[in-house]
Amino acid sequence: MKRSRSHQAAVSHQEHEPRSAKKSQNGNGNLAARFYGMPLPGVRPEELSGNLIVVEGADGSGRSTQISLLTEWLESEGFAVETMGLRRSYLVGEDIDALLAENAVTRLTLALMYSTDFFDQLERRILPALRSGLIVLADRYVFTLIARAAVRGISRDYLHGIYEIALRPDLTFWLNVRPEVAFEREFKKSQTISYWESGRDMSLSNDLFQSFIRYQSLIKREFEYLSKRHGFIELDGERSIAEVNRALRTRIASHLGIRGTQYKPSHALAHLWR
Ligand code: ADP
């Protein structure tokens, strides 16, 4: 019988006692540190029994591949999983797609649209999931939004101020790959490179490859800074999919109190495992 998400969450609480035990030992002081600044209005940090796990990285770094695999692994361990990603809010996700397609938005208003998209998902998807004890896997988080806006000249302090009321992830992984590798993977995957992922709006080069490399190098530099500031767990995203996945599982298992980290993808996901 297929277990409902809430049932799975309840079961996972019983089966993975170390996780809730670890959270309750923290006491209110540390629970407040679940936010960078003041908690969002109306949110009590001690209600959030789930875990927020972020996977950051450039286009082509392997985030979505790893999130699919991690979702299957965590569900096989009895956890219920929710996912989030950029431009996925019901409120403005499609509006941002339309604005990007028409290139009809300024740098600042685009950054603010993205922050609206983020906070709508935070309030309507992430927090309810964390209150129910789920694992939220985030395919990118505020760090990408800060990096993209910062390389376009928006003040880092201003951006950190906007996201001060965001929830601090339990774990943030950075899949680090060289821009050249990301380009090759992206091109192989879709035979094209998008206007935005190559930073064409920034007029860095008329050559698509050069523009991508320069833009992604700027983003990478922001990530190096953000990684130090926020304590990312940096992984070499150029290792094989199976090796990256093993590194992710080892770290997540230790955080959640999962003893074994054995995993082989199902038939449905076997094509991702190379
Ligand atoms: P992202 O979500 O970060 O843009 P994807 O997961 O879509 O990246 O991966 C982009 C492409 O690169 C896909 O074709 C994927 O199969 C491939 N890929 C992902 N991770 C690796 C890896 N570690 N080694 C080689 N190819 C990879």
mmCIF file of C-alpha atoms and ligand atoms in Angstrom:
data_model
loop_
_atom_site.group_PDB
_atom_site.id
_atom_site.type_symbol
_atom_site.label_atom_id
_atom_site.label_comp_id
_atom_site.label_asym_id
_atom_site.label_seq_id
_atom_site.Cartn_x
_atom_site.Cartn_y
_atom_site.Cartn_z
ATOM 1 C CA MET A 1 0.000 0.000 0.000
ATOM 2 C CA LYS A 2 1.278 3.468 -0.870
ATOM 3 C CA ARG A 3 1.861 5.513 2.269
ATOM 4 C CA SER A 4 0.540 9.058 2.370
ATOM 5 C CA ARG A 5 3.084 11.855 2.761
ATOM 6 C CA SER A 6 1.898 12.741 6.255
ATOM 7 C CA HIS A 7 1.978 9.086 7.272
ATOM 8 C CA GLN A 8 5.488 8.794 5.919
ATOM 9 C CA ALA A 9 6.498 11.870 7.858
ATOM 10 C CA ALA A 10 5.036 10.430 11.046
ATOM 11 C CA VAL A 11 6.775 7.107 10.451
ATOM 12 C CA SER A 12 10.061 8.807 9.704
ATOM 13 C CA HIS A 13 9.858 10.593 13.043
ATOM 14 C CA GLN A 14 9.623 7.300 14.855
ATOM 15 C CA GLU A 15 12.218 5.522 12.776
ATOM 16 C CA HIS A 16 14.765 8.341 12.800
ATOM 17 C CA GLU A 17 14.732 9.395 16.405
ATOM 18 C CA PRO A 18 18.220 11.010 16.279
ATOM 19 C CA ARG A 19 16.937 13.755 14.015
ATOM 20 C CA SER A 20 14.199 15.076 16.306
ATOM 21 C CA ALA A 21 16.351 14.405 19.347
ATOM 22 C CA LYS A 22 19.078 16.590 17.884
ATOM 23 C CA LYS A 23 16.689 19.448 17.168
ATOM 24 C CA SER A 24 15.066 19.446 20.603
ATOM 25 C CA GLN A 25 18.450 19.487 22.346
ATOM 26 C CA ASN A 26 19.275 22.769 20.687
ATOM 27 C CA GLY A 27 16.897 24.747 22.853
ATOM 28 C CA ASN A 28 15.179 27.931 21.772
ATOM 29 C CA GLY A 29 18.383 29.896 21.394
ATOM 30 C CA ASN A 30 19.663 27.812 18.535
ATOM 31 C CA LEU A 31 16.246 27.279 17.034
ATOM 32 C CA ALA A 32 16.012 31.032 16.545
ATOM 33 C CA ALA A 33 19.168 30.690 14.467
ATOM 34 C CA ARG A 34 17.089 28.868 11.871
ATOM 35 C CA PHE A 35 16.627 32.374 10.442
ATOM 36 C CA TYR A 36 19.412 34.725 9.410
ATOM 37 C CA GLY A 37 17.727 37.643 11.126
ATOM 38 C CA MET A 38 14.302 37.924 12.749
ATOM 39 C CA PRO A 39 12.029 34.948 12.036
ATOM 40 C CA LEU A 40 9.297 35.532 9.469
ATOM 41 C CA PRO A 41 6.214 37.057 11.102
ATOM 42 C CA GLY A 42 4.003 34.414 12.690
ATOM 43 C CA VAL A 43 6.577 31.618 12.439
ATOM 44 C CA ARG A 44 7.704 29.777 15.553
ATOM 45 C CA PRO A 45 11.060 28.120 14.814
ATOM 46 C CA GLU A 46 10.406 25.309 17.317
ATOM 47 C CA GLU A 47 7.446 24.170 15.175
ATOM 48 C CA LEU A 48 9.750 23.366 12.263
ATOM 49 C CA SER A 49 10.635 19.725 12.800
ATOM 50 C CA GLY A 50 11.605 19.005 9.187
ATOM 51 C CA ASN A 51 14.925 19.628 7.467
ATOM 52 C CA LEU A 52 15.809 22.013 4.663
ATOM 53 C CA ILE A 53 18.580 20.760 2.406
ATOM 54 C CA VAL A 54 19.808 23.029 -0.374
ATOM 55 C CA VAL A 55 21.713 22.030 -3.500
ATOM 56 C CA GLU A 56 23.342 24.996 -5.213
ATOM 57 C CA GLY A 57 25.501 25.090 -8.321
ATOM 58 C CA ALA A 58 25.739 26.548 -11.807
ATOM 59 C CA ASP A 59 23.586 25.473 -14.725
ATOM 60 C CA GLY A 60 24.916 22.079 -15.730
ATOM 61 C CA SER A 61 26.453 21.329 -12.320
ATOM 62 C CA GLY A 62 24.117 18.354 -11.860
ATOM 63 C CA ARG A 63 21.669 19.743 -9.289
ATOM 64 C CA SER A 64 18.448 18.414 -10.797
ATOM 65 C CA THR A 65 19.983 14.995 -11.455
ATOM 66 C CA GLN A 66 21.115 14.735 -7.829
ATOM 67 C CA ILE A 67 17.804 15.987 -6.434
ATOM 68 C CA SER A 68 15.876 13.297 -8.335
ATOM 69 C CA LEU A 69 18.213 10.632 -6.975
ATOM 70 C CA LEU A 70 18.163 12.010 -3.423
ATOM 71 C CA THR A 71 14.372 12.194 -3.454
ATOM 72 C CA GLU A 72 14.124 8.527 -4.349
ATOM 73 C CA TRP A 73 16.735 7.533 -1.762
ATOM 74 C CA LEU A 74 15.136 9.531 1.054
ATOM 75 C CA GLU A 75 11.676 8.176 0.228
ATOM 76 C CA SER A 76 13.072 4.648 0.276
ATOM 77 C CA GLU A 77 14.368 5.442 3.788
ATOM 78 C CA GLY A 78 10.815 6.352 4.871
ATOM 79 C CA PHE A 79 11.068 10.135 4.688
ATOM 80 C CA ALA A 80 8.540 12.331 2.947
ATOM 81 C CA VAL A 81 10.123 14.826 0.577
ATOM 82 C CA GLU A 82 9.022 18.193 -0.805
ATOM 83 C CA THR A 83 10.999 20.100 -3.419
ATOM 84 C CA MET A 84 11.346 23.737 -4.365
ATOM 85 C CA GLY A 85 13.231 25.672 -7.010
ATOM 86 C CA LEU A 86 13.406 29.037 -8.681
ATOM 87 C CA ARG A 87 10.325 30.354 -10.546
ATOM 88 C CA ARG A 88 8.117 27.629 -9.133
ATOM 89 C CA SER A 89 5.752 29.797 -7.057
ATOM 90 C CA TYR A 90 2.076 29.832 -7.986
ATOM 91 C CA LEU A 91 2.102 33.578 -7.406
ATOM 92 C CA VAL A 92 4.673 34.855 -9.917
ATOM 93 C CA GLY A 93 6.555 31.870 -11.369
ATOM 94 C CA GLU A 94 4.882 32.153 -14.777
ATOM 95 C CA ASP A 95 5.083 35.948 -14.734
ATOM 96 C CA ILE A 96 8.861 35.758 -14.369
ATOM 97 C CA ASP A 97 9.063 33.296 -17.265
ATOM 98 C CA ALA A 98 7.088 35.751 -19.422
ATOM 99 C CA LEU A 99 9.222 38.736 -18.384
ATOM 100 C CA LEU A 100 12.432 36.816 -19.114
ATOM 101 C CA ALA A 101 11.106 35.732 -22.515
ATOM 102 C CA GLU A 102 10.346 39.355 -23.449
ATOM 103 C CA ASN A 103 13.415 40.738 -21.686
ATOM 104 C CA ALA A 104 10.990 43.305 -20.339
ATOM 105 C CA VAL A 105 12.292 43.987 -16.868
ATOM 106 C CA THR A 106 15.112 45.951 -15.260
ATOM 107 C CA ARG A 107 17.813 44.317 -13.133
ATOM 108 C CA LEU A 108 16.401 45.553 -9.850
ATOM 109 C CA THR A 109 12.770 44.689 -10.564
ATOM 110 C CA LEU A 110 13.822 41.251 -11.812
ATOM 111 C CA ALA A 111 15.703 40.650 -8.562
ATOM 112 C CA LEU A 112 12.626 41.734 -6.602
ATOM 113 C CA MET A 113 10.348 39.483 -8.677
ATOM 114 C CA TYR A 114 12.630 36.574 -7.859
ATOM 115 C CA SER A 115 12.512 37.442 -4.173
ATOM 116 C CA THR A 116 8.696 37.508 -4.304
ATOM 117 C CA ASP A 117 8.778 34.101 -5.984
ATOM 118 C CA PHE A 118 11.109 32.850 -3.239
ATOM 119 C CA PHE A 119 9.106 34.154 -0.280
ATOM 120 C CA ASP A 120 5.833 32.872 -1.729
ATOM 121 C CA GLN A 121 7.341 29.389 -1.892
ATOM 122 C CA LEU A 122 8.841 29.787 1.561
ATOM 123 C CA GLU A 123 5.500 30.637 3.151
ATOM 124 C CA ARG A 124 3.262 28.371 1.131
ATOM 125 C CA ARG A 125 5.425 25.343 0.449
ATOM 126 C CA ILE A 126 8.576 25.167 2.561
ATOM 127 C CA LEU A 127 7.267 26.173 5.984
ATOM 128 C CA PRO A 128 4.139 23.954 5.866
ATOM 129 C CA ALA A 129 6.353 21.026 4.801
ATOM 130 C CA LEU A 130 8.849 21.691 7.608
ATOM 131 C CA ARG A 131 6.039 21.982 10.166
ATOM 132 C CA SER A 132 4.925 18.483 9.079
ATOM 133 C CA GLY A 133 8.421 17.038 9.521
ATOM 134 C CA LEU A 134 9.220 16.665 5.817
ATOM 135 C CA ILE A 135 12.597 16.930 4.137
ATOM 136 C CA VAL A 136 12.630 19.880 1.750
ATOM 137 C CA LEU A 137 15.141 19.563 -1.070
ATOM 138 C CA ALA A 138 15.795 22.946 -2.659
ATOM 139 C CA ASP A 139 17.121 23.082 -6.216
ATOM 140 C CA ARG A 140 18.870 26.430 -5.641
ATOM 141 C CA TYR A 141 18.085 28.899 -2.894
ATOM 142 C CA VAL A 142 18.656 32.560 -2.030
ATOM 143 C CA PHE A 143 22.388 32.222 -2.761
ATOM 144 C CA THR A 144 21.868 32.000 -6.524
ATOM 145 C CA LEU A 145 19.535 34.990 -6.334
ATOM 146 C CA ILE A 146 22.110 37.007 -4.411
ATOM 147 C CA ALA A 147 24.948 36.007 -6.759
ATOM 148 C CA ARG A 148 23.027 36.783 -9.949
ATOM 149 C CA ALA A 149 21.901 40.181 -8.688
ATOM 150 C CA ALA A 150 25.310 41.046 -7.204
ATOM 151 C CA VAL A 151 27.144 40.458 -10.493
ATOM 152 C CA ARG A 152 24.622 42.844 -12.050
ATOM 153 C CA GLY A 153 25.658 45.585 -9.691
ATOM 154 C CA ILE A 154 23.051 45.374 -6.950
ATOM 155 C CA SER A 155 24.506 45.955 -3.483
ATOM 156 C CA ARG A 156 25.351 42.752 -1.606
ATOM 157 C CA ASP A 157 24.265 44.343 1.669
ATOM 158 C CA TYR A 158 20.905 45.260 0.168
ATOM 159 C CA LEU A 159 20.472 41.692 -1.106
ATOM 160 C CA HIS A 160 21.487 40.133 2.204
ATOM 161 C CA GLY A 161 19.008 42.487 3.864
ATOM 162 C CA ILE A 162 16.162 41.232 1.665
ATOM 163 C CA TYR A 163 16.940 37.609 2.481
ATOM 164 C CA GLU A 164 17.627 38.161 6.173
ATOM 165 C CA ILE A 165 14.183 36.794 7.007
ATOM 166 C CA ALA A 166 14.780 33.653 4.935
ATOM 167 C CA LEU A 167 15.111 30.320 6.649
ATOM 168 C CA ARG A 168 18.666 29.164 7.212
ATOM 169 C CA PRO A 169 19.122 25.732 5.583
ATOM 170 C CA ASP A 170 20.183 22.742 7.682
ATOM 171 C CA LEU A 171 22.686 21.795 4.973
ATOM 172 C CA THR A 172 23.802 23.735 1.873
ATOM 173 C CA PHE A 173 25.737 21.850 -0.764
ATOM 174 C CA TRP A 174 27.613 23.589 -3.563
ATOM 175 C CA LEU A 175 28.286 21.427 -6.621
ATOM 176 C CA ASN A 176 31.345 23.176 -7.926
ATOM 177 C CA VAL A 177 32.196 22.714 -11.619
ATOM 178 C CA ARG A 178 34.347 24.737 -13.991
ATOM 179 C CA PRO A 179 32.324 26.922 -16.391
ATOM 180 C CA GLU A 180 33.831 25.050 -19.375
ATOM 181 C CA VAL A 181 32.504 21.752 -18.026
ATOM 182 C CA ALA A 182 29.089 23.285 -17.332
ATOM 183 C CA PHE A 183 28.942 24.646 -20.883
ATOM 184 C CA GLU A 184 29.780 21.283 -22.424
ATOM 185 C CA ARG A 185 27.147 19.484 -20.334
ATOM 186 C CA GLU A 186 24.449 22.049 -21.017
ATOM 187 C CA PHE A 187 25.140 22.120 -24.714
ATOM 188 C CA LYS A 188 25.130 18.337 -24.920
ATOM 189 C CA LYS A 189 21.874 18.192 -22.981
ATOM 190 C CA SER A 190 19.822 20.718 -24.963
ATOM 191 C CA GLN A 191 21.924 21.647 -28.027
ATOM 192 C CA THR A 192 21.521 25.260 -27.010
ATOM 193 C CA ILE A 193 22.543 27.703 -24.293
ATOM 194 C CA SER A 194 19.944 30.130 -23.021
ATOM 195 C CA TYR A 195 20.232 33.906 -23.183
ATOM 196 C CA TRP A 196 20.102 34.218 -19.398
ATOM 197 C CA GLU A 197 22.424 31.381 -18.393
ATOM 198 C CA SER A 198 25.087 32.877 -20.628
ATOM 199 C CA GLY A 199 24.510 36.356 -19.149
ATOM 200 C CA ARG A 200 23.829 37.878 -22.552
ATOM 201 C CA ASP A 201 22.001 40.788 -20.900
ATOM 202 C CA MET A 202 25.361 41.896 -19.454
ATOM 203 C CA SER A 203 27.043 42.362 -22.862
ATOM 204 C CA LEU A 204 30.177 40.484 -21.786
ATOM 205 C CA SER A 205 31.004 39.164 -25.262
ATOM 206 C CA ASN A 206 29.376 38.722 -28.656
ATOM 207 C CA ASP A 207 30.563 35.154 -28.656
ATOM 208 C CA LEU A 208 28.117 32.803 -26.925
ATOM 209 C CA PHE A 209 30.796 30.531 -25.442
ATOM 210 C CA GLN A 210 32.893 33.462 -24.164
ATOM 211 C CA SER A 211 29.823 35.159 -22.728
ATOM 212 C CA PHE A 212 28.830 31.975 -20.866
ATOM 213 C CA ILE A 213 32.347 31.463 -19.493
ATOM 214 C CA ARG A 214 32.736 35.060 -18.331
ATOM 215 C CA TYR A 215 29.285 35.198 -16.782
ATOM 216 C CA GLN A 216 29.598 31.845 -15.009
ATOM 217 C CA SER A 217 33.084 32.828 -13.774
ATOM 218 C CA LEU A 218 31.626 35.967 -12.184
ATOM 219 C CA ILE A 219 28.893 33.891 -10.549
ATOM 220 C CA LYS A 220 31.472 31.384 -9.337
ATOM 221 C CA ARG A 221 33.432 34.166 -7.664
ATOM 222 C CA GLU A 222 30.304 35.283 -5.821
ATOM 223 C CA PHE A 223 29.782 31.693 -4.731
ATOM 224 C CA GLU A 224 33.304 31.454 -3.369
ATOM 225 C CA TYR A 225 32.516 34.446 -1.179
ATOM 226 C CA LEU A 226 29.067 33.128 -0.210
ATOM 227 C CA SER A 227 30.497 29.708 0.547
ATOM 228 C CA LYS A 228 32.846 31.171 3.159
ATOM 229 C CA ARG A 229 30.224 33.470 4.608
ATOM 230 C CA HIS A 230 27.513 30.810 4.909
ATOM 231 C CA GLY A 231 29.525 27.609 5.384
ATOM 232 C CA PHE A 232 28.595 25.685 2.248
ATOM 233 C CA ILE A 233 29.598 22.054 1.921
ATOM 234 C CA GLU A 234 31.565 22.222 -1.296
ATOM 235 C CA LEU A 235 31.608 19.111 -3.477
ATOM 236 C CA ASP A 236 33.583 18.475 -6.632
ATOM 237 C CA GLY A 237 30.743 18.402 -9.177
ATOM 238 C CA GLU A 238 33.097 17.083 -11.844
ATOM 239 C CA ARG A 239 33.239 13.644 -10.290
ATOM 240 C CA SER A 240 30.844 10.999 -11.649
ATOM 241 C CA ILE A 241 27.136 11.221 -10.849
ATOM 242 C CA ALA A 242 27.425 8.130 -8.631
ATOM 243 C CA GLU A 243 30.379 9.603 -6.698
ATOM 244 C CA VAL A 244 28.704 12.967 -6.155
ATOM 245 C CA ASN A 245 25.573 11.169 -5.044
ATOM 246 C CA ARG A 246 27.511 9.063 -2.558
ATOM 247 C CA ALA A 247 29.123 12.168 -1.062
ATOM 248 C CA LEU A 248 25.711 13.836 -0.718
ATOM 249 C CA ARG A 249 24.129 10.752 0.865
ATOM 250 C CA THR A 250 26.961 10.322 3.348
ATOM 251 C CA ARG A 251 26.602 13.890 4.629
ATOM 252 C CA ILE A 252 22.801 13.838 4.660
ATOM 253 C CA ALA A 253 22.679 10.434 6.350
ATOM 254 C CA SER A 254 24.917 11.671 9.113
ATOM 255 C CA HIS A 255 22.724 14.751 9.598
ATOM 256 C CA LEU A 256 19.439 12.817 9.642
ATOM 257 C CA GLY A 257 20.692 9.822 11.613
ATOM 258 C CA ILE A 258 20.240 7.332 8.759
ATOM 259 C CA ARG A 259 22.576 4.398 9.423
ATOM 260 C CA GLY A 260 23.055 2.748 6.016
ATOM 261 C CA THR A 261 23.607 4.752 2.850
ATOM 262 C CA GLN A 262 23.167 1.904 0.376
ATOM 263 C CA TYR A 263 21.237 3.014 -2.697
ATOM 264 C CA LYS A 264 20.766 1.844 -6.238
ATOM 265 C CA PRO A 265 18.392 3.868 -8.400
ATOM 266 C CA SER A 266 15.157 2.269 -9.541
ATOM 267 C CA HIS A 267 14.626 1.323 -13.167
ATOM 268 C CA ALA A 268 12.858 4.672 -13.689
ATOM 269 C CA LEU A 269 15.960 6.653 -12.676
ATOM 270 C CA ALA A 270 18.646 4.274 -13.909
ATOM 271 C CA HIS A 271 19.335 6.508 -16.945
ATOM 272 C CA LEU A 272 20.608 9.239 -14.550
ATOM 273 C CA TRP A 273 23.209 6.975 -12.968
ATOM 274 C CA ARG A 274 26.402 7.208 -15.003
HETATM 275 P P1 ADP B 1 21.570 21.353 -13.471
HETATM 276 O O1 ADP B 1 20.238 20.956 -12.894
HETATM 277 O O2 ADP B 1 22.569 21.720 -12.438
HETATM 278 O O3 ADP B 1 21.472 22.386 -14.565
HETATM 279 P P2 ADP B 1 21.535 18.703 -14.641
HETATM 280 O O4 ADP B 1 21.330 17.803 -13.471
HETATM 281 O O5 ADP B 1 20.355 18.992 -15.518
HETATM 282 O O6 ADP B 1 22.222 20.066 -14.157
HETATM 283 O O7 ADP B 1 22.739 18.101 -15.499
HETATM 284 C C1 ADP B 1 23.101 18.703 -16.734
HETATM 285 C C2 ADP B 1 23.634 17.595 -17.653
HETATM 286 O O8 ADP B 1 24.872 17.131 -17.141
HETATM 287 C C3 ADP B 1 22.714 16.381 -17.762
HETATM 288 O O9 ADP B 1 22.758 15.890 -19.086
HETATM 289 C C4 ADP B 1 23.329 15.392 -16.776
HETATM 290 O O10 ADP B 1 23.103 14.051 -17.179
HETATM 291 C C5 ADP B 1 24.806 15.739 -16.858
HETATM 292 N N1 ADP B 1 25.496 15.539 -15.582
HETATM 293 C C6 ADP B 1 25.056 15.854 -14.356
HETATM 294 N N2 ADP B 1 25.966 15.542 -13.413
HETATM 295 C C7 ADP B 1 27.018 15.006 -14.067
HETATM 296 C C8 ADP B 1 28.289 14.461 -13.648
HETATM 297 N N3 ADP B 1 28.642 14.437 -12.354
HETATM 298 N N4 ADP B 1 29.118 14.011 -14.606
HETATM 299 C C9 ADP B 1 28.781 14.049 -15.919
HETATM 300 N N5 ADP B 1 27.593 14.536 -16.371
HETATM 301 C C10 ADP B 1 26.728 15.014 -15.474
#
